[in-house]
Amino acid sequence: MLRLALVALVLALAAGCTGEREESCGEDAEAAAPPTERSDAPAFRILWLGDTLFADAAEPHLVSNGYAWAFDGLRPLPDADYVVANAEGPITTETAVYDPSQPWSYAARPEAALALAVEGVSAVGLANNHALDRGPAGLADTIAHLAAAGVVTFGAGTDIDEALRPLLVETPHGRVGVVAFGQGDGVRENAGEGRPGVAVLTRCNAAEGAHLARDAGARWLVAFVHWGVNYGEVTHAQRRQAGLLAEAGYGLTIGHGPHIAQPVEVVDGMPVLYSLGNFVFGTPGRFTADAPGFGLMATTAFGPAGLEELRLHCIRSDNDEVAFQPRPCSPAEADAALRAVHADIVVEDGVGMLRWPIR
């Protein structure tokens, strides 16, 4: 273990990881025994959901109809053993806006936490640009409300150590380590030594998150990343950051943030789903013909050899059309939207499938 720790430190220093904790590689996580693996078990399915917010323009409908109302058009969700979503904004009764200069600021009522749990969400990533919309107190409330509902949080916390702590998902084929990152829109939002915030995607944080997950017994690494430009195409920065993740040893990146679905690409051998788009999201949105209101629910299957397939379920998320109740795409909508994600996707009954290895 000491030798592994020294190797990790040398690699981190070689990558230029110096200075504060968000630019430096820290202590080993407590080692955990890997789960017992069963080669005869079926593939373990993880469902990944995009930007999720029970607030803003949707709130009057949720208060009147109940929070379960938002899911009426989506039930049943795709079959999965574990469900991960991006919680876009705090869940708190705090009303004071943390950064008045920020153009959009959100907060959902505590009922939102239970709504996620009732619909089967197992864990939520908090590493996004709205995590501190109500400041450190709002972030603490968010974590507490979700914990009380039985939903695991990752990607943000009281300091960088907590923000980088990986989500560990047990499967019959090995442990999956998921690390959440944001792209770092403001220093006030970035976790540091003794500073609450989110884990920012830097070269060293990527390496440190991978190291922590491996040290905790993870066999496979997934990055869950909030990045990109709202309603825009994949950026050079996203591709560059994807390269950092591949270099750090992640085997898959699941992205969100732009509010629309973006393509799947392979970066240095690592499949990257750049954006799932919106899931259940409470703002009207700014969709256009060039940035249509389609989102994705992605299911990954982990078998004895690792990732076996990626299934993509198209949902209509433009609230001008669905009025805060997203629904599955029609067959014609799904065919067009999913073929725009990847040229080699196979679409059957409105579901797109990509088998490993993805080209």
CSV table of C-alpha atoms in Angstrom, one decimal:
chain,number,residue,atom,x,y,z
A,1,MET,CA,0.0,0.0,0.0
A,2,LEU,CA,2.8,2.4,0.9
A,3,ARG,CA,4.5,1.7,-2.5
A,4,LEU,CA,1.2,2.4,-4.3
A,5,ALA,CA,0.7,5.6,-2.4
A,6,LEU,CA,4.2,6.8,-3.3
A,7,VAL,CA,3.6,6.0,-7.0
A,8,ALA,CA,0.4,8.0,-6.9
A,9,LEU,CA,2.2,10.9,-5.3
A,10,VAL,CA,5.0,10.8,-7.9
A,11,LEU,CA,2.5,10.7,-10.8
A,12,ALA,CA,0.6,13.6,-9.3
A,13,LEU,CA,3.7,15.7,-8.9
A,14,ALA,CA,4.7,14.9,-12.4
A,15,ALA,CA,1.3,16.2,-13.6
A,16,GLY,CA,1.9,19.5,-11.9
A,17,CYS,CA,-0.3,19.0,-8.9
A,18,THR,CA,1.0,21.5,-6.4
A,19,GLY,CA,-0.4,24.2,-4.2
A,20,GLU,CA,-3.9,24.0,-2.6
A,21,ARG,CA,-5.8,20.7,-2.1
A,22,GLU,CA,-7.8,21.2,-5.3
A,23,GLU,CA,-4.6,21.2,-7.2
A,24,SER,CA,-2.8,18.6,-5.0
A,25,CYS,CA,-3.2,15.0,-4.4
A,26,GLY,CA,-3.9,14.0,-0.8
A,27,GLU,CA,-4.1,11.2,1.6
A,28,ASP,CA,-5.2,7.6,0.9
A,29,ALA,CA,-8.8,6.7,1.4
A,30,GLU,CA,-9.4,4.0,3.9
A,31,ALA,CA,-9.0,0.7,2.0
A,32,ALA,CA,-12.1,-1.4,1.6
A,33,ALA,CA,-12.4,-5.1,0.8
A,34,PRO,CA,-13.8,-5.6,-2.7
A,35,PRO,CA,-17.2,-7.3,-3.0
A,36,THR,CA,-17.5,-11.0,-3.8
A,37,GLU,CA,-17.8,-11.3,-7.6
A,38,ARG,CA,-20.1,-13.8,-9.3
A,39,SER,CA,-19.4,-14.5,-13.0
A,40,ASP,CA,-22.8,-16.2,-13.4
A,41,ALA,CA,-24.8,-13.1,-12.2
A,42,PRO,CA,-26.7,-11.0,-14.8
A,43,ALA,CA,-25.3,-7.7,-15.9
A,44,PHE,CA,-25.7,-4.9,-13.4
A,45,ARG,CA,-27.6,-1.9,-14.8
A,46,ILE,CA,-27.1,1.7,-13.7
A,47,LEU,CA,-29.5,4.3,-14.9
A,48,TRP,CA,-28.1,7.8,-15.4
A,49,LEU,CA,-30.4,10.8,-15.4
A,50,GLY,CA,-29.6,14.4,-16.3
A,51,ASP,CA,-30.3,17.8,-14.9
A,52,THR,CA,-33.1,17.5,-12.3
A,53,LEU,CA,-34.8,20.5,-10.5
A,54,PHE,CA,-38.1,20.7,-8.6
A,55,ALA,CA,-38.2,24.5,-8.5
A,56,ASP,CA,-38.6,27.7,-10.4
A,57,ALA,CA,-41.6,27.8,-12.8
A,58,ALA,CA,-42.6,24.3,-12.0
A,59,GLU,CA,-43.0,24.9,-8.3
A,60,PRO,CA,-46.7,26.0,-8.3
A,61,HIS,CA,-47.6,22.9,-10.3
A,62,LEU,CA,-45.7,20.7,-7.8
A,63,VAL,CA,-47.3,22.3,-4.8
A,64,SER,CA,-50.8,21.9,-6.3
A,65,ASN,CA,-50.4,18.4,-7.7
A,66,GLY,CA,-47.7,16.8,-5.6
A,67,TYR,CA,-44.1,16.1,-6.6
A,68,ALA,CA,-44.9,12.7,-8.0
A,69,TRP,CA,-46.9,14.5,-10.7
A,70,ALA,CA,-43.7,15.5,-12.5
A,71,PHE,CA,-43.0,11.8,-13.2
A,72,ASP,CA,-46.4,10.8,-14.5
A,73,GLY,CA,-45.3,10.8,-18.1
A,74,LEU,CA,-42.1,8.8,-17.5
A,75,ARG,CA,-43.3,5.8,-15.4
A,76,PRO,CA,-42.0,3.2,-15.4
A,77,LEU,CA,-38.4,4.4,-15.6
A,78,PRO,CA,-36.1,2.1,-17.5
A,79,ASP,CA,-35.3,-1.0,-15.5
A,80,ALA,CA,-32.1,-0.6,-13.5
A,81,ASP,CA,-30.4,-1.9,-10.3
A,82,TYR,CA,-29.2,1.6,-9.3
A,83,VAL,CA,-30.2,5.1,-10.4
A,84,VAL,CA,-28.0,8.3,-10.4
A,85,ALA,CA,-29.2,11.8,-11.2
A,86,ASN,CA,-27.7,15.3,-11.2
A,87,ALA,CA,-29.5,17.5,-8.6
A,88,GLU,CA,-29.3,20.9,-10.2
A,89,GLY,CA,-29.6,23.3,-7.3
A,90,PRO,CA,-30.1,23.1,-3.5
A,91,ILE,CA,-32.9,21.5,-1.5
A,92,THR,CA,-33.4,24.0,1.3
A,93,THR,CA,-35.7,26.5,3.0
A,94,GLU,CA,-32.8,29.1,2.8
A,95,THR,CA,-34.0,32.1,0.8
A,96,ALA,CA,-30.9,34.4,0.7
A,97,VAL,CA,-29.2,34.2,-2.7
A,98,TYR,CA,-25.5,33.4,-2.1
A,99,ASP,CA,-24.2,35.2,-5.2
A,100,PRO,CA,-26.5,38.1,-6.4
A,101,SER,CA,-24.4,38.5,-9.6
A,102,GLN,CA,-25.4,35.0,-10.8
A,103,PRO,CA,-28.1,35.3,-13.4
A,104,TRP,CA,-30.1,32.3,-12.3
A,105,SER,CA,-30.5,31.0,-8.8
A,106,TYR,CA,-32.6,28.1,-7.7
A,107,ALA,CA,-33.8,26.3,-4.5
A,108,ALA,CA,-36.2,23.4,-4.2
A,109,ARG,CA,-38.4,22.6,-1.2
A,110,PRO,CA,-37.4,19.8,1.1
A,111,GLU,CA,-40.2,17.7,-0.4
A,112,ALA,CA,-38.0,17.3,-3.5
A,113,ALA,CA,-35.7,14.9,-1.7
A,114,LEU,CA,-38.4,12.5,-0.8
A,115,ALA,CA,-39.8,12.7,-4.4
A,116,LEU,CA,-36.5,11.5,-5.8
A,117,ALA,CA,-36.3,8.6,-3.3
A,118,VAL,CA,-39.9,7.6,-4.1
A,119,GLU,CA,-39.1,7.4,-7.8
A,120,GLY,CA,-36.2,5.1,-7.1
A,121,VAL,CA,-33.2,7.5,-7.4
A,122,SER,CA,-30.4,6.0,-5.4
A,123,ALA,CA,-27.8,8.8,-5.5
A,124,VAL,CA,-27.4,12.3,-6.8
A,125,GLY,CA,-24.4,14.2,-8.0
A,126,LEU,CA,-24.1,17.8,-6.6
A,127,ALA,CA,-21.0,19.0,-8.5
A,128,ASN,CA,-22.7,21.7,-10.6
A,129,ASN,CA,-22.9,25.5,-10.8
A,130,HIS,CA,-26.0,25.7,-8.7
A,131,ALA,CA,-24.9,23.7,-5.7
A,132,LEU,CA,-24.2,26.9,-3.7
A,133,ASP,CA,-27.2,29.0,-4.9
A,134,ARG,CA,-28.1,29.3,-1.2
A,135,GLY,CA,-24.6,29.2,0.1
A,136,PRO,CA,-22.9,26.7,2.4
A,137,ALA,CA,-26.0,26.5,4.6
A,138,GLY,CA,-28.1,25.5,1.6
A,139,LEU,CA,-25.6,22.9,0.5
A,140,ALA,CA,-25.6,21.4,4.0
A,141,ASP,CA,-29.4,21.3,4.0
A,142,THR,CA,-29.4,19.6,0.6
A,143,ILE,CA,-27.1,16.8,1.9
A,144,ALA,CA,-29.1,16.4,5.1
A,145,HIS,CA,-32.5,16.3,3.3
A,146,LEU,CA,-31.4,13.8,0.8
A,147,ALA,CA,-29.7,11.6,3.5
A,148,ALA,CA,-32.9,11.6,5.5
A,149,ALA,CA,-34.7,10.4,2.3
A,150,GLY,CA,-32.2,7.6,1.8
A,151,VAL,CA,-30.5,9.2,-1.2
A,152,VAL,CA,-26.7,9.3,-1.3
A,153,THR,CA,-24.9,12.5,-2.4
A,154,PHE,CA,-21.5,13.0,-3.9
A,155,GLY,CA,-19.5,15.7,-5.7
A,156,ALA,CA,-19.9,18.5,-3.1
A,157,GLY,CA,-19.4,18.9,0.6
A,158,THR,CA,-17.8,20.8,3.5
A,159,ASP,CA,-14.4,20.6,2.0
A,160,ILE,CA,-12.5,19.2,-1.0
A,161,ASP,CA,-12.0,15.8,0.7
A,162,GLU,CA,-15.8,15.4,1.0
A,163,ALA,CA,-16.4,16.7,-2.4
A,164,LEU,CA,-14.0,14.3,-4.0
A,165,ARG,CA,-15.3,11.3,-2.1
A,166,PRO,CA,-16.4,8.7,-4.7
A,167,LEU,CA,-19.8,7.1,-4.9
A,168,LEU,CA,-19.3,3.4,-4.6
A,169,VAL,CA,-21.8,1.1,-6.3
A,170,GLU,CA,-21.7,-2.6,-5.5
A,171,THR,CA,-22.3,-5.0,-8.3
A,172,PRO,CA,-21.9,-8.8,-8.5
A,173,HIS,CA,-19.0,-8.2,-10.9
A,174,GLY,CA,-17.1,-5.7,-9.0
A,175,ARG,CA,-17.3,-2.3,-7.4
A,176,VAL,CA,-18.0,0.8,-9.6
A,177,GLY,CA,-16.5,4.1,-8.4
A,178,VAL,CA,-18.2,7.2,-9.6
A,179,VAL,CA,-16.6,10.6,-9.1
A,180,ALA,CA,-18.6,13.9,-9.8
A,181,PHE,CA,-17.0,17.0,-11.1
A,182,GLY,CA,-18.0,20.5,-12.1
A,183,GLN,CA,-16.2,22.7,-14.5
A,184,GLY,CA,-15.4,25.5,-12.0
A,185,ASP,CA,-17.5,28.6,-12.8
A,186,GLY,CA,-16.4,30.5,-9.7
A,187,VAL,CA,-13.9,30.3,-6.9
A,188,ARG,CA,-16.7,30.7,-4.3
A,189,GLU,CA,-18.2,27.5,-5.5
A,190,ASN,CA,-15.0,25.4,-5.6
A,191,ALA,CA,-14.4,23.2,-2.5
A,192,GLY,CA,-11.0,23.6,-0.9
A,193,GLU,CA,-9.2,23.0,2.4
A,194,GLY,CA,-11.9,23.9,4.9
A,195,ARG,CA,-14.0,25.6,2.2
A,196,PRO,CA,-17.4,24.1,1.2
A,197,GLY,CA,-18.2,23.7,-2.5
A,198,VAL,CA,-18.0,21.3,-5.4
A,199,ALA,CA,-15.2,19.2,-6.8
A,200,VAL,CA,-13.8,21.0,-9.9
A,201,LEU,CA,-12.5,19.1,-12.8
A,202,THR,CA,-8.8,19.7,-12.8
A,203,ARG,CA,-6.0,17.4,-13.8
A,204,CYS,CA,-5.1,16.7,-10.2
A,205,ASN,CA,-8.7,16.4,-8.9
A,206,ALA,CA,-9.3,13.9,-11.7
A,207,ALA,CA,-6.3,11.8,-10.6
A,208,GLU,CA,-7.1,12.1,-6.9
A,209,GLY,CA,-10.7,11.1,-7.5
A,210,ALA,CA,-9.5,8.0,-9.4
A,211,HIS,CA,-7.0,7.2,-6.7
A,212,LEU,CA,-9.6,7.4,-4.0
A,213,ALA,CA,-12.0,5.2,-5.9
A,214,ARG,CA,-9.3,2.6,-6.6
A,215,ASP,CA,-8.2,2.7,-3.0
A,216,ALA,CA,-11.7,2.0,-2.0
A,217,GLY,CA,-11.8,-1.1,-4.1
A,218,ALA,CA,-13.4,0.2,-7.3
A,219,ARG,CA,-12.8,-2.1,-10.3
A,220,TRP,CA,-14.3,0.4,-12.8
A,221,LEU,CA,-14.2,4.2,-12.7
A,222,VAL,CA,-17.0,6.5,-14.0
A,223,ALA,CA,-16.8,10.3,-14.1
A,224,PHE,CA,-20.1,12.2,-13.7
A,225,VAL,CA,-19.4,15.7,-15.0
A,226,HIS,CA,-21.3,19.0,-15.2
A,227,TRP,CA,-19.8,21.0,-18.1
A,228,GLY,CA,-20.3,22.7,-21.4
A,229,VAL,CA,-22.3,25.7,-22.7
A,230,ASN,CA,-26.1,25.9,-22.2
A,231,TYR,CA,-28.0,24.9,-25.3
A,232,GLY,CA,-24.7,24.7,-27.2
A,233,GLU,CA,-22.6,22.2,-29.1
A,234,VAL,CA,-19.7,20.2,-27.5
A,235,THR,CA,-16.9,22.5,-26.8
A,236,HIS,CA,-13.1,22.2,-27.2
A,237,ALA,CA,-12.9,22.5,-23.4
A,238,GLN,CA,-15.2,19.5,-22.9
A,239,ARG,CA,-13.0,17.4,-25.2
A,240,ARG,CA,-9.8,18.6,-23.5
A,241,GLN,CA,-11.3,17.8,-20.0
A,242,ALA,CA,-12.4,14.4,-21.3
A,243,GLY,CA,-8.8,13.8,-22.2
A,244,LEU,CA,-7.8,14.5,-18.6
A,245,LEU,CA,-10.3,12.0,-17.4
A,246,ALA,CA,-9.1,9.3,-19.8
A,247,GLU,CA,-5.5,10.0,-18.8
A,248,ALA,CA,-6.5,9.5,-15.1
A,249,GLY,CA,-7.9,6.1,-15.8
A,250,TYR,CA,-11.7,6.6,-16.0
A,251,GLY,CA,-13.4,4.1,-18.3
A,252,LEU,CA,-16.6,6.1,-18.9
A,253,THR,CA,-17.7,9.7,-18.7
A,254,ILE,CA,-21.4,10.7,-18.3
A,255,GLY,CA,-21.9,14.4,-18.7
A,256,HIS,CA,-24.7,16.9,-18.2
A,257,GLY,CA,-25.1,20.7,-18.0
A,258,PRO,CA,-26.0,22.0,-21.4
A,259,HIS,CA,-29.7,21.1,-20.9
A,260,ILE,CA,-29.8,19.3,-24.3
A,261,ALA,CA,-28.6,15.9,-25.5
A,262,GLN,CA,-25.1,15.9,-26.9
A,263,PRO,CA,-23.2,13.2,-28.9
A,264,VAL,CA,-21.3,10.2,-27.7
A,265,GLU,CA,-17.6,10.1,-28.7
A,266,VAL,CA,-14.6,8.1,-27.8
A,267,VAL,CA,-11.7,10.1,-26.3
A,268,ASP,CA,-8.4,8.2,-25.9
A,269,GLY,CA,-10.3,4.9,-25.7
A,270,MET,CA,-12.9,6.2,-23.1
A,271,PRO,CA,-16.5,6.5,-24.2
A,272,VAL,CA,-17.9,10.0,-23.4
A,273,LEU,CA,-21.6,10.9,-23.3
A,274,TYR,CA,-21.2,14.6,-23.3
A,275,SER,CA,-24.7,15.5,-22.1
A,276,LEU,CA,-27.8,13.8,-21.0
A,277,GLY,CA,-29.7,17.0,-21.2
A,278,ASN,CA,-32.6,17.7,-18.8
A,279,PHE,CA,-34.6,15.1,-16.9
A,280,VAL,CA,-37.4,16.6,-14.7
A,281,PHE,CA,-36.5,20.3,-14.8
A,282,GLY,CA,-38.5,23.2,-13.6
A,283,THR,CA,-37.4,26.1,-15.8
A,284,PRO,CA,-39.1,27.0,-19.1
A,285,GLY,CA,-35.8,26.5,-21.0
A,286,ARG,CA,-34.5,28.2,-24.1
A,287,PHE,CA,-34.8,25.5,-26.8
A,288,THR,CA,-34.6,26.2,-30.5
A,289,ALA,CA,-34.5,24.2,-33.7
A,290,ASP,CA,-30.7,24.0,-33.4
A,291,ALA,CA,-31.0,23.1,-29.7
A,292,PRO,CA,-34.1,21.0,-29.4
A,293,GLY,CA,-35.6,20.0,-26.1
A,294,PHE,CA,-34.6,16.3,-26.0
A,295,GLY,CA,-33.0,14.6,-23.1
A,296,LEU,CA,-31.5,11.2,-22.5
A,297,MET,CA,-31.9,8.5,-19.9
A,298,ALA,CA,-28.8,6.3,-20.2
A,299,THR,CA,-28.5,2.7,-18.9
A,300,THR,CA,-25.1,1.1,-18.6
A,301,ALA,CA,-24.6,-2.6,-18.1
A,302,PHE,CA,-21.7,-3.9,-16.1
A,303,GLY,CA,-20.8,-7.6,-16.6
A,304,PRO,CA,-17.8,-9.8,-15.7
A,305,ALA,CA,-15.6,-8.1,-18.3
A,306,GLY,CA,-16.9,-4.6,-17.4
A,307,LEU,CA,-19.0,-2.3,-19.5
A,308,GLU,CA,-21.1,-4.3,-22.0
A,309,GLU,CA,-23.5,-1.9,-23.5
A,310,LEU,CA,-25.1,1.6,-23.4
A,311,ARG,CA,-28.8,2.1,-23.9
A,312,LEU,CA,-30.2,5.5,-24.5
A,313,HIS,CA,-33.9,6.4,-23.9
A,314,CYS,CA,-35.0,9.6,-25.5
A,315,ILE,CA,-37.3,11.9,-23.6
A,316,ARG,CA,-39.1,15.1,-24.6
A,317,SER,CA,-38.1,17.8,-22.1
A,318,ASP,CA,-39.1,21.2,-23.7
A,319,ASN,CA,-41.5,22.6,-21.1
A,320,ASP,CA,-43.3,24.7,-23.7
A,321,GLU,CA,-44.6,21.3,-25.0
A,322,VAL,CA,-44.6,19.0,-22.0
A,323,ALA,CA,-45.5,21.6,-19.3
A,324,PHE,CA,-43.0,20.2,-16.6
A,325,GLN,CA,-44.1,16.6,-17.2
A,326,PRO,CA,-41.4,15.1,-19.5
A,327,ARG,CA,-42.5,12.2,-21.6
A,328,PRO,CA,-40.8,9.5,-23.8
A,329,CYS,CA,-40.1,10.6,-27.3
A,330,SER,CA,-42.4,9.3,-30.1
A,331,PRO,CA,-40.7,6.7,-32.3
A,332,ALA,CA,-40.0,9.3,-35.0
A,333,GLU,CA,-38.6,11.7,-32.5
A,334,ALA,CA,-36.5,9.1,-30.9
A,335,ASP,CA,-35.1,7.8,-34.2
A,336,ALA,CA,-34.0,11.3,-35.2
A,337,ALA,CA,-32.6,12.4,-31.8
A,338,LEU,CA,-30.7,9.2,-31.1
A,339,ARG,CA,-29.1,9.0,-34.5
A,340,ALA,CA,-27.8,12.5,-33.9
A,341,VAL,CA,-26.0,11.1,-30.8
A,342,HIS,CA,-24.0,8.5,-32.6
A,343,ALA,CA,-23.9,7.3,-36.2
A,344,ASP,CA,-23.7,3.6,-35.3
A,345,ILE,CA,-26.5,3.5,-32.8
A,346,VAL,CA,-29.1,0.8,-33.3
A,347,VAL,CA,-32.6,2.2,-32.6
A,348,GLU,CA,-35.4,-0.3,-31.8
A,349,ASP,CA,-38.8,0.7,-30.2
A,350,GLY,CA,-37.5,4.1,-29.4
A,351,VAL,CA,-34.4,2.9,-27.6
A,352,GLY,CA,-30.9,3.3,-28.9
A,353,MET,CA,-28.2,0.8,-28.1
A,354,LEU,CA,-24.4,1.0,-28.4
A,355,ARG,CA,-22.3,-2.1,-27.7
A,356,TRP,CA,-18.8,-2.1,-26.3
A,357,PRO,CA,-16.3,-1.3,-27.6
A,358,ILE,CA,-17.9,1.9,-29.0
A,359,ARG,CA,-16.0,3.3,-32.0
